[in-house]
PDB file of C-alpha atoms and ligand atoms in Angstrom:
ATOM      1  CA  MET A   1      91.955 100.745 136.343  1.00  0.00           C
ATOM      2  CA  THR A   2      91.187  99.951 132.691  1.00  0.00           C
ATOM      3  CA  LYS A   3      89.833  96.475 131.790  1.00  0.00           C
ATOM      4  CA  ARG A   4      90.167  97.036 128.130  1.00  0.00           C
ATOM      5  CA  ARG A   5      92.285  94.325 126.484  1.00  0.00           C
ATOM      6  CA  PRO A   6      95.237  95.806 124.666  1.00  0.00           C
ATOM      7  CA  LEU A   7      95.413  95.372 120.873  1.00  0.00           C
ATOM      8  CA  ILE A   8      98.560  95.690 118.689  1.00  0.00           C
ATOM      9  CA  ALA A   9      97.701  95.877 115.068  1.00  0.00           C
ATOM     10  CA  GLY A  10     100.038  95.800 112.166  1.00  0.00           C
ATOM     11  CA  ASN A  11      99.138  97.606 108.904  1.00  0.00           C
ATOM     12  CA  TRP A  12     101.231  96.221 106.138  1.00  0.00           C
ATOM     13  CA  LYS A  13      99.961  98.702 103.540  1.00  0.00           C
ATOM     14  CA  MET A  14     101.262  97.897 100.033  1.00  0.00           C
ATOM     15  CA  ASN A  15     104.204  95.844 101.156  1.00  0.00           C
ATOM     16  CA  LEU A  16     105.199  92.184 101.225  1.00  0.00           C
ATOM     17  CA  ASN A  17     104.584  89.494  98.633  1.00  0.00           C
ATOM     18  CA  ILE A  18     102.610  86.361  99.491  1.00  0.00           C
ATOM     19  CA  ASP A  19     105.548  84.338 100.625  1.00  0.00           C
ATOM     20  CA  ASP A  20     106.896  87.144 102.856  1.00  0.00           C
ATOM     21  CA  SER A  21     103.395  87.606 104.228  1.00  0.00           C
ATOM     22  CA  ILE A  22     103.122  83.960 105.187  1.00  0.00           C
ATOM     23  CA  ASN A  23     106.590  83.976 106.718  1.00  0.00           C
ATOM     24  CA  LEU A  24     105.889  87.040 108.801  1.00  0.00           C
ATOM     25  CA  VAL A  25     102.605  85.911 110.237  1.00  0.00           C
ATOM     26  CA  ARG A  26     104.156  82.484 111.056  1.00  0.00           C
ATOM     27  CA  GLU A  27     106.914  84.230 112.949  1.00  0.00           C
ATOM     28  CA  ILE A  28     104.407  86.414 114.822  1.00  0.00           C
ATOM     29  CA  ALA A  29     102.319  83.379 115.601  1.00  0.00           C
ATOM     30  CA  ALA A  30     105.330  81.408 116.949  1.00  0.00           C
ATOM     31  CA  GLY A  31     106.409  84.464 118.960  1.00  0.00           C
ATOM     32  CA  THR A  32     102.941  85.054 120.531  1.00  0.00           C
ATOM     33  CA  ASP A  33     102.110  81.408 121.121  1.00  0.00           C
ATOM     34  CA  GLN A  34     102.384  81.610 124.984  1.00  0.00           C
ATOM     35  CA  LEU A  35     101.518  85.227 125.313  1.00  0.00           C
ATOM     36  CA  GLU A  36      98.360  86.189 127.298  1.00  0.00           C
ATOM     37  CA  GLY A  37      96.581  89.469 127.723  1.00  0.00           C
ATOM     38  CA  VAL A  38      97.083  91.121 124.462  1.00  0.00           C
ATOM     39  CA  ASP A  39      95.237  90.887 121.149  1.00  0.00           C
ATOM     40  CA  VAL A  40      97.260  90.838 117.933  1.00  0.00           C
ATOM     41  CA  LEU A  41      96.052  91.759 114.472  1.00  0.00           C
ATOM     42  CA  VAL A  42      97.632  92.035 110.958  1.00  0.00           C
ATOM     43  CA  ALA A  43      96.319  93.801 107.821  1.00  0.00           C
ATOM     44  CA  PRO A  44      98.124  92.374 104.850  1.00  0.00           C
ATOM     45  CA  PRO A  45      97.611  93.454 101.190  1.00  0.00           C
ATOM     46  CA  PHE A  46      94.395  91.938  99.687  1.00  0.00           C
ATOM     47  CA  THR A  47      96.238  89.472  97.541  1.00  0.00           C
ATOM     48  CA  ALA A  48      97.806  87.865 100.604  1.00  0.00           C
ATOM     49  CA  LEU A  49      94.685  87.663 102.817  1.00  0.00           C
ATOM     50  CA  GLY A  50      93.770  84.034 101.990  1.00  0.00           C
ATOM     51  CA  ALA A  51      97.378  82.766 102.407  1.00  0.00           C
ATOM     52  CA  VAL A  52      97.836  84.540 105.572  1.00  0.00           C
ATOM     53  CA  ARG A  53      94.541  83.279 106.905  1.00  0.00           C
ATOM     54  CA  ASN A  54      95.680  79.740 106.245  1.00  0.00           C
ATOM     55  CA  ALA A  55      99.041  80.457 107.857  1.00  0.00           C
ATOM     56  CA  ILE A  56      97.302  81.809 111.052  1.00  0.00           C
ATOM     57  CA  GLY A  57      95.627  78.501 111.534  1.00  0.00           C
ATOM     58  CA  ASP A  58      94.504  78.081 115.085  1.00  0.00           C
ATOM     59  CA  SER A  59      96.688  80.826 116.500  1.00  0.00           C
ATOM     60  CA  ARG A  60      94.840  83.881 117.975  1.00  0.00           C
ATOM     61  CA  ILE A  61      95.894  86.468 115.372  1.00  0.00           C
ATOM     62  CA  PHE A  62      93.106  88.588 113.929  1.00  0.00           C
ATOM     63  CA  LEU A  63      92.974  89.397 110.195  1.00  0.00           C
ATOM     64  CA  ALA A  64      91.866  92.775 108.771  1.00  0.00           C
ATOM     65  CA  GLY A  65      91.384  94.231 105.454  1.00  0.00           C
ATOM     66  CA  GLN A  66      93.110  97.629 104.823  1.00  0.00           C
ATOM     67  CA  ASN A  67      89.972  99.209 103.273  1.00  0.00           C
ATOM     68  CA  MET A  68      86.537  98.144 101.760  1.00  0.00           C
ATOM     69  CA  HIS A  69      83.689  99.510  99.628  1.00  0.00           C
ATOM     70  CA  TRP A  70      80.295 100.106 101.301  1.00  0.00           C
ATOM     71  CA  GLU A  71      78.330  98.148  98.600  1.00  0.00           C
ATOM     72  CA  MET A  72      78.126  94.413  98.834  1.00  0.00           C
ATOM     73  CA  SER A  73      78.934  93.880  95.138  1.00  0.00           C
ATOM     74  CA  GLY A  74      78.526  95.572  91.742  1.00  0.00           C
ATOM     75  CA  ALA A  75      80.195  97.537  89.063  1.00  0.00           C
ATOM     76  CA  TYR A  76      83.016  99.239  91.294  1.00  0.00           C
ATOM     77  CA  THR A  77      86.157  98.383  89.368  1.00  0.00           C
ATOM     78  CA  GLY A  78      89.133  98.027  91.603  1.00  0.00           C
ATOM     79  CA  GLU A  79      87.111  97.888  94.809  1.00  0.00           C
ATOM     80  CA  ILE A  80      86.572  95.133  97.360  1.00  0.00           C
ATOM     81  CA  SER A  81      83.427  94.536  99.479  1.00  0.00           C
ATOM     82  CA  GLY A  82      83.226  93.770 103.143  1.00  0.00           C
ATOM     83  CA  MET A  83      81.592  90.454 102.116  1.00  0.00           C
ATOM     84  CA  MET A  84      84.699  89.526 100.086  1.00  0.00           C
ATOM     85  CA  LEU A  85      86.818  90.437 103.105  1.00  0.00           C
ATOM     86  CA  LYS A  86      84.760  88.182 105.303  1.00  0.00           C
ATOM     87  CA  GLU A  87      85.044  85.293 102.721  1.00  0.00           C
ATOM     88  CA  ALA A  88      88.752  85.793 102.894  1.00  0.00           C
ATOM     89  CA  GLY A  89      88.747  85.285 106.629  1.00  0.00           C
ATOM     90  CA  CYS A  90      88.879  88.758 107.925  1.00  0.00           C
ATOM     91  CA  THR A  91      87.218  89.715 111.276  1.00  0.00           C
ATOM     92  CA  HIS A  92      88.290  93.406 111.107  1.00  0.00           C
ATOM     93  CA  VAL A  93      88.674  96.169 108.557  1.00  0.00           C
ATOM     94  CA  ILE A  94      90.674  99.492 108.760  1.00  0.00           C
ATOM     95  CA  ILE A  95      88.615 102.274 107.622  1.00  0.00           C
ATOM     96  CA  GLY A  96      89.484 105.893 106.811  1.00  0.00           C
ATOM     97  CA  HIS A  97      93.155 105.598 107.111  1.00  0.00           C
ATOM     98  CA  SER A  98      94.665 109.001 106.447  1.00  0.00           C
ATOM     99  CA  GLU A  99      96.534 107.721 103.365  1.00  0.00           C
ATOM    100  CA  ARG A 100      92.898 106.772 102.044  1.00  0.00           C
ATOM    101  CA  ARG A 101      91.653 110.210 103.098  1.00  0.00           C
ATOM    102  CA  SER A 102      94.557 112.207 101.529  1.00  0.00           C
ATOM    103  CA  LEU A 103      95.649 110.186  98.558  1.00  0.00           C
ATOM    104  CA  PHE A 104      92.331 108.682  97.472  1.00  0.00           C
ATOM    105  CA  LYS A 105      90.127 111.567  98.494  1.00  0.00           C
ATOM    106  CA  GLU A 106      88.003 109.582 100.872  1.00  0.00           C
ATOM    107  CA  THR A 107      85.471 111.774 102.740  1.00  0.00           C
ATOM    108  CA  ASN A 108      83.880 111.470 106.174  1.00  0.00           C
ATOM    109  CA  GLN A 109      80.581 110.735 104.380  1.00  0.00           C
ATOM    110  CA  THR A 110      81.870 107.727 102.461  1.00  0.00           C
ATOM    111  CA  ILE A 111      83.790 106.549 105.519  1.00  0.00           C
ATOM    112  CA  ASP A 112      80.567 106.616 107.434  1.00  0.00           C
ATOM    113  CA  LEU A 113      79.021 104.344 104.822  1.00  0.00           C
ATOM    114  CA  LYS A 114      81.858 101.972 105.097  1.00  0.00           C
ATOM    115  CA  VAL A 115      81.655 101.881 108.958  1.00  0.00           C
ATOM    116  CA  LYS A 116      77.895 101.083 108.521  1.00  0.00           C
ATOM    117  CA  ALA A 117      78.457  98.358 105.966  1.00  0.00           C
ATOM    118  CA  ALA A 118      81.185  96.714 107.965  1.00  0.00           C
ATOM    119  CA  THR A 119      79.023  96.705 111.133  1.00  0.00           C
ATOM    120  CA  LEU A 120      76.088  95.215 109.271  1.00  0.00           C
ATOM    121  CA  LEU A 121      78.342  92.362 108.018  1.00  0.00           C
ATOM    122  CA  GLY A 122      79.805  91.779 111.440  1.00  0.00           C
ATOM    123  CA  LEU A 123      83.273  93.019 110.595  1.00  0.00           C
ATOM    124  CA  VAL A 124      84.887  95.099 113.301  1.00  0.00           C
ATOM    125  CA  PRO A 125      85.702  98.576 111.897  1.00  0.00           C
ATOM    126  CA  ILE A 126      88.975 100.236 112.912  1.00  0.00           C
ATOM    127  CA  LEU A 127      88.084 103.868 112.235  1.00  0.00           C
ATOM    128  CA  CYS A 128      91.091 106.097 111.822  1.00  0.00           C
ATOM    129  CA  ILE A 129      91.069 109.825 112.556  1.00  0.00           C
ATOM    130  CA  GLY A 130      93.757 112.394 112.938  1.00  0.00           C
ATOM    131  CA  GLU A 131      94.727 115.973 112.229  1.00  0.00           C
ATOM    132  CA  THR A 132      97.511 117.341 109.932  1.00  0.00           C
ATOM    133  CA  LEU A 133     100.490 119.332 111.253  1.00  0.00           C
ATOM    134  CA  GLU A 134      98.879 122.469 109.825  1.00  0.00           C
ATOM    135  CA  GLN A 135      95.656 121.777 111.698  1.00  0.00           C
ATOM    136  CA  ARG A 136      97.584 121.078 114.915  1.00  0.00           C
ATOM    137  CA  GLU A 137      99.737 124.168 114.615  1.00  0.00           C
ATOM    138  CA  GLY A 138      96.585 126.227 113.837  1.00  0.00           C
ATOM    139  CA  GLY A 139      95.004 124.994 117.146  1.00  0.00           C
ATOM    140  CA  GLN A 140      92.327 123.109 115.239  1.00  0.00           C
ATOM    141  CA  THR A 141      93.010 119.520 116.462  1.00  0.00           C
ATOM    142  CA  PHE A 142      89.954 119.053 118.555  1.00  0.00           C
ATOM    143  CA  GLU A 143      87.660 120.789 116.118  1.00  0.00           C
ATOM    144  CA  VAL A 144      88.957 118.652 113.306  1.00  0.00           C
ATOM    145  CA  LEU A 145      88.721 115.353 115.377  1.00  0.00           C
ATOM    146  CA  LYS A 146      85.155 116.254 116.403  1.00  0.00           C
ATOM    147  CA  GLU A 147      84.064 116.700 112.809  1.00  0.00           C
ATOM    148  CA  GLN A 148      85.617 113.415 111.785  1.00  0.00           C
ATOM    149  CA  LEU A 149      83.993 111.609 114.564  1.00  0.00           C
ATOM    150  CA  ASP A 150      80.632 113.247 114.138  1.00  0.00           C
ATOM    151  CA  LEU A 151      80.503 112.698 110.436  1.00  0.00           C
ATOM    152  CA  SER A 152      82.441 109.328 110.110  1.00  0.00           C
ATOM    153  CA  LEU A 153      80.058 107.817 112.800  1.00  0.00           C
ATOM    154  CA  ASN A 154      76.846 109.711 111.723  1.00  0.00           C
ATOM    155  CA  ASN A 155      74.943 106.371 111.141  1.00  0.00           C
ATOM    156  CA  TYR A 156      75.963 105.233 114.658  1.00  0.00           C
ATOM    157  CA  ARG A 157      74.832 108.501 116.103  1.00  0.00           C
ATOM    158  CA  SER A 158      71.491 108.345 114.301  1.00  0.00           C
ATOM    159  CA  ASP A 159      70.872 104.814 115.509  1.00  0.00           C
ATOM    160  CA  GLY A 160      72.169 105.773 119.002  1.00  0.00           C
ATOM    161  CA  ILE A 161      74.289 102.581 119.033  1.00  0.00           C
ATOM    162  CA  MET A 162      78.062 102.114 118.914  1.00  0.00           C
ATOM    163  CA  ARG A 163      79.074  98.490 119.430  1.00  0.00           C
ATOM    164  CA  HIS A 164      81.533  98.102 122.207  1.00  0.00           C
ATOM    165  CA  SER A 165      83.759  96.059 119.814  1.00  0.00           C
ATOM    166  CA  THR A 166      84.311  99.115 117.531  1.00  0.00           C
ATOM    167  CA  ILE A 167      87.897 100.255 117.468  1.00  0.00           C
ATOM    168  CA  LEU A 168      89.011 103.843 116.884  1.00  0.00           C
ATOM    169  CA  ALA A 169      92.501 104.764 116.066  1.00  0.00           C
ATOM    170  CA  TYR A 170      93.960 108.119 116.655  1.00  0.00           C
ATOM    171  CA  GLU A 171      96.570 108.662 114.057  1.00  0.00           C
ATOM    172  CA  PRO A 172      98.005 112.241 113.784  1.00  0.00           C
ATOM    173  CA  VAL A 173      98.934 112.579 110.119  1.00  0.00           C
ATOM    174  CA  TRP A 174     102.098 114.367 110.979  1.00  0.00           C
ATOM    175  CA  ALA A 175     103.342 111.220 112.913  1.00  0.00           C
ATOM    176  CA  ILE A 176     102.603 108.624 110.304  1.00  0.00           C
ATOM    177  CA  GLY A 177     105.775 107.207 108.648  1.00  0.00           C
ATOM    178  CA  THR A 178     107.666 110.416 109.728  1.00  0.00           C
ATOM    179  CA  GLY A 179     109.585 109.101 112.760  1.00  0.00           C
ATOM    180  CA  LYS A 180     107.786 111.948 114.763  1.00  0.00           C
ATOM    181  CA  THR A 181     105.616 110.521 117.441  1.00  0.00           C
ATOM    182  CA  ALA A 182     103.086 112.349 119.533  1.00  0.00           C
ATOM    183  CA  THR A 183     104.394 112.446 123.079  1.00  0.00           C
ATOM    184  CA  PRO A 184     102.418 110.141 125.520  1.00  0.00           C
ATOM    185  CA  LEU A 185     100.816 113.292 127.020  1.00  0.00           C
ATOM    186  CA  GLN A 186      99.799 114.646 123.654  1.00  0.00           C
ATOM    187  CA  ALA A 187      98.254 111.257 122.632  1.00  0.00           C
ATOM    188  CA  GLN A 188      96.595 110.831 126.036  1.00  0.00           C
ATOM    189  CA  GLU A 189      94.974 114.218 125.702  1.00  0.00           C
ATOM    190  CA  VAL A 190      93.385 113.341 122.436  1.00  0.00           C
ATOM    191  CA  HIS A 191      92.425 109.841 123.574  1.00  0.00           C
ATOM    192  CA  ARG A 192      90.593 111.344 126.538  1.00  0.00           C
ATOM    193  CA  PHE A 193      88.955 113.721 124.235  1.00  0.00           C
ATOM    194  CA  ILE A 194      87.666 110.884 121.952  1.00  0.00           C
ATOM    195  CA  ARG A 195      86.477 108.935 124.990  1.00  0.00           C
ATOM    196  CA  GLU A 196      84.594 111.939 126.239  1.00  0.00           C
ATOM    197  CA  TRP A 197      82.975 112.260 122.747  1.00  0.00           C
ATOM    198  CA  ILE A 198      81.879 108.691 122.852  1.00  0.00           C
ATOM    199  CA  GLU A 199      80.384 109.186 126.347  1.00  0.00           C
ATOM    200  CA  GLU A 200      78.443 112.375 125.172  1.00  0.00           C
ATOM    201  CA  SER A 201      77.345 110.733 121.952  1.00  0.00           C
ATOM    202  CA  PHE A 202      76.464 107.392 123.358  1.00  0.00           C
ATOM    203  CA  ASP A 203      76.858 106.434 127.008  1.00  0.00           C
ATOM    204  CA  THR A 204      79.393 105.876 129.808  1.00  0.00           C
ATOM    205  CA  LYS A 205      79.507 102.091 129.355  1.00  0.00           C
ATOM    206  CA  THR A 206      80.286 102.333 125.603  1.00  0.00           C
ATOM    207  CA  ALA A 207      83.018 104.930 126.311  1.00  0.00           C
ATOM    208  CA  SER A 208      84.616 102.727 128.894  1.00  0.00           C
ATOM    209  CA  ARG A 209      84.595  99.659 126.575  1.00  0.00           C
ATOM    210  CA  VAL A 210      85.610 100.996 123.104  1.00  0.00           C
ATOM    211  CA  ARG A 211      89.317 100.592 122.419  1.00  0.00           C
ATOM    212  CA  ILE A 212      91.162 103.556 121.183  1.00  0.00           C
ATOM    213  CA  LEU A 213      94.541 102.798 119.510  1.00  0.00           C
ATOM    214  CA  TYR A 214      97.372 105.169 118.884  1.00  0.00           C
ATOM    215  CA  GLY A 215      99.187 105.200 115.534  1.00  0.00           C
ATOM    216  CA  GLY A 216     102.083 107.217 114.253  1.00  0.00           C
ATOM    217  CA  SER A 217     105.726 105.999 114.419  1.00  0.00           C
ATOM    218  CA  VAL A 218     105.059 103.591 117.164  1.00  0.00           C
ATOM    219  CA  LYS A 219     108.394 101.789 117.759  1.00  0.00           C
ATOM    220  CA  PRO A 220     109.903  99.339 120.350  1.00  0.00           C
ATOM    221  CA  ASP A 221     111.420 102.217 122.152  1.00  0.00           C
ATOM    222  CA  ASN A 222     108.383 104.394 122.599  1.00  0.00           C
ATOM    223  CA  VAL A 223     105.533 101.868 122.865  1.00  0.00           C
ATOM    224  CA  LYS A 224     105.746 101.254 126.623  1.00  0.00           C
ATOM    225  CA  ASP A 225     105.377 104.951 127.472  1.00  0.00           C
ATOM    226  CA  LEU A 226     102.421 105.284 125.088  1.00  0.00           C
ATOM    227  CA  MET A 227     100.783 102.110 126.486  1.00  0.00           C
ATOM    228  CA  SER A 228     101.182 103.396 129.967  1.00  0.00           C
ATOM    229  CA  GLU A 229      98.644 106.175 129.407  1.00  0.00           C
ATOM    230  CA  GLN A 230      95.193 105.497 130.793  1.00  0.00           C
ATOM    231  CA  ASP A 231      93.190 105.940 127.537  1.00  0.00           C
ATOM    232  CA  ILE A 232      95.605 104.332 125.065  1.00  0.00           C
ATOM    233  CA  ASP A 233      94.487 100.744 124.509  1.00  0.00           C
ATOM    234  CA  GLY A 234      96.886  99.624 121.889  1.00  0.00           C
ATOM    235  CA  ALA A 235      98.814 100.720 118.728  1.00  0.00           C
ATOM    236  CA  LEU A 236      98.097 100.701 114.951  1.00  0.00           C
ATOM    237  CA  VAL A 237     101.549 100.204 113.533  1.00  0.00           C
ATOM    238  CA  GLY A 238     102.850 100.658 109.868  1.00  0.00           C
ATOM    239  CA  GLY A 239     106.595 100.457 109.347  1.00  0.00           C
ATOM    240  CA  ALA A 240     107.509  98.593 112.630  1.00  0.00           C
ATOM    241  CA  SER A 241     104.965  95.883 111.797  1.00  0.00           C
ATOM    242  CA  LEU A 242     106.842  94.665 108.817  1.00  0.00           C
ATOM    243  CA  LYS A 243     109.693  92.927 110.634  1.00  0.00           C
ATOM    244  CA  GLU A 244     108.933  90.188 113.167  1.00  0.00           C
ATOM    245  CA  ASP A 245     111.523  91.303 115.683  1.00  0.00           C
ATOM    246  CA  SER A 246     110.205  94.943 115.963  1.00  0.00           C
ATOM    247  CA  PHE A 247     106.509  93.849 115.820  1.00  0.00           C
ATOM    248  CA  LEU A 248     107.101  91.101 118.524  1.00  0.00           C
ATOM    249  CA  LYS A 249     108.777  93.738 120.745  1.00  0.00           C
ATOM    250  CA  LEU A 250     105.746  95.988 120.238  1.00  0.00           C
ATOM    251  CA  ILE A 251     103.361  93.134 121.146  1.00  0.00           C
ATOM    252  CA  ARG A 252     105.450  92.545 124.384  1.00  0.00           C
ATOM    253  CA  PHE A 253     105.263  96.255 125.170  1.00  0.00           C
ATOM    254  CA  ASP A 254     105.606  95.756 128.889  1.00  0.00           C
TER     255      ASP A 254
HETATM  256  C1  LIG B  11      99.958 103.748 109.912  1.00  0.00           C
HETATM  257  O1  LIG B  11     100.128 103.580 108.830  1.00  0.00           O
HETATM  258  O2  LIG B  11      98.839 103.453 110.389  1.00  0.00           O
HETATM  259  C2  LIG B  11     101.147 104.126 110.768  1.00  0.00           C
HETATM  260  C3  LIG B  11     100.838 104.470 111.968  1.00  0.00           C
HETATM  261  O3  LIG B  11     102.368 104.062 110.119  1.00  0.00           O
HETATM  262  P1  LIG B  11     103.765 104.179 110.879  1.00  0.00           P
HETATM  263  O4  LIG B  11     103.707 103.317 112.120  1.00  0.00           O
HETATM  264  O5  LIG B  11     104.828 103.740 109.911  1.00  0.00           O
HETATM  265  O6  LIG B  11     103.881 105.622 111.326  1.00  0.00           O
END
């Protein structure tokens, strides 16, 4: 039986103004006040981080950035450092989201630098990996995921250490924002593969502790089945995290 604590994470992407962000997080805080046994996280746009942090107050909602640069500061117009995210109250940071990889040409090599920098700063990285439809249909899913893991966690592998707090998110690109979800069995198969990769690359204890989230059109009507799979420890949610009623239903997935 798994002892990993489930995590439901909302990635708000480039949506919601500051007032909407404050209202949403207040509703989430009120709706999860008495809830035990599940972690909740939100990743608002950068401009709303400070306001959302204030609105979270003492409630147990974790705050994440949606991206960061690997340097601490410097001449990197348009970028934000992990130190700045920490200053804004973040405890976590999403790294290597498929939209960053495909639209902004992020590579496994730069993602590896980001994971390393986040870890050094004490920010928990939520590393996203996932295959495209073409790669799945071409039978390359596991090869692609292995390469993403090997290269995006190259610094961890060189050090031989992966912190147990590290979070991985399997997000098949073909399921993000498309309404197509991986079946629970398809997702479980990949999550098991990822856990085995962690075991081979690090050790059994690390593999048993690291949480692996599923992301890709998670909705109130499919979350329970996904969460009932042994190696699925939570969800990284885009669209359905933008409304309090659907997000609260996801958080109460049982
Ligand atoms: C995401 O952006 O990480 C995501 C999974 O989006 P959606 O839930 O909208 O598919």
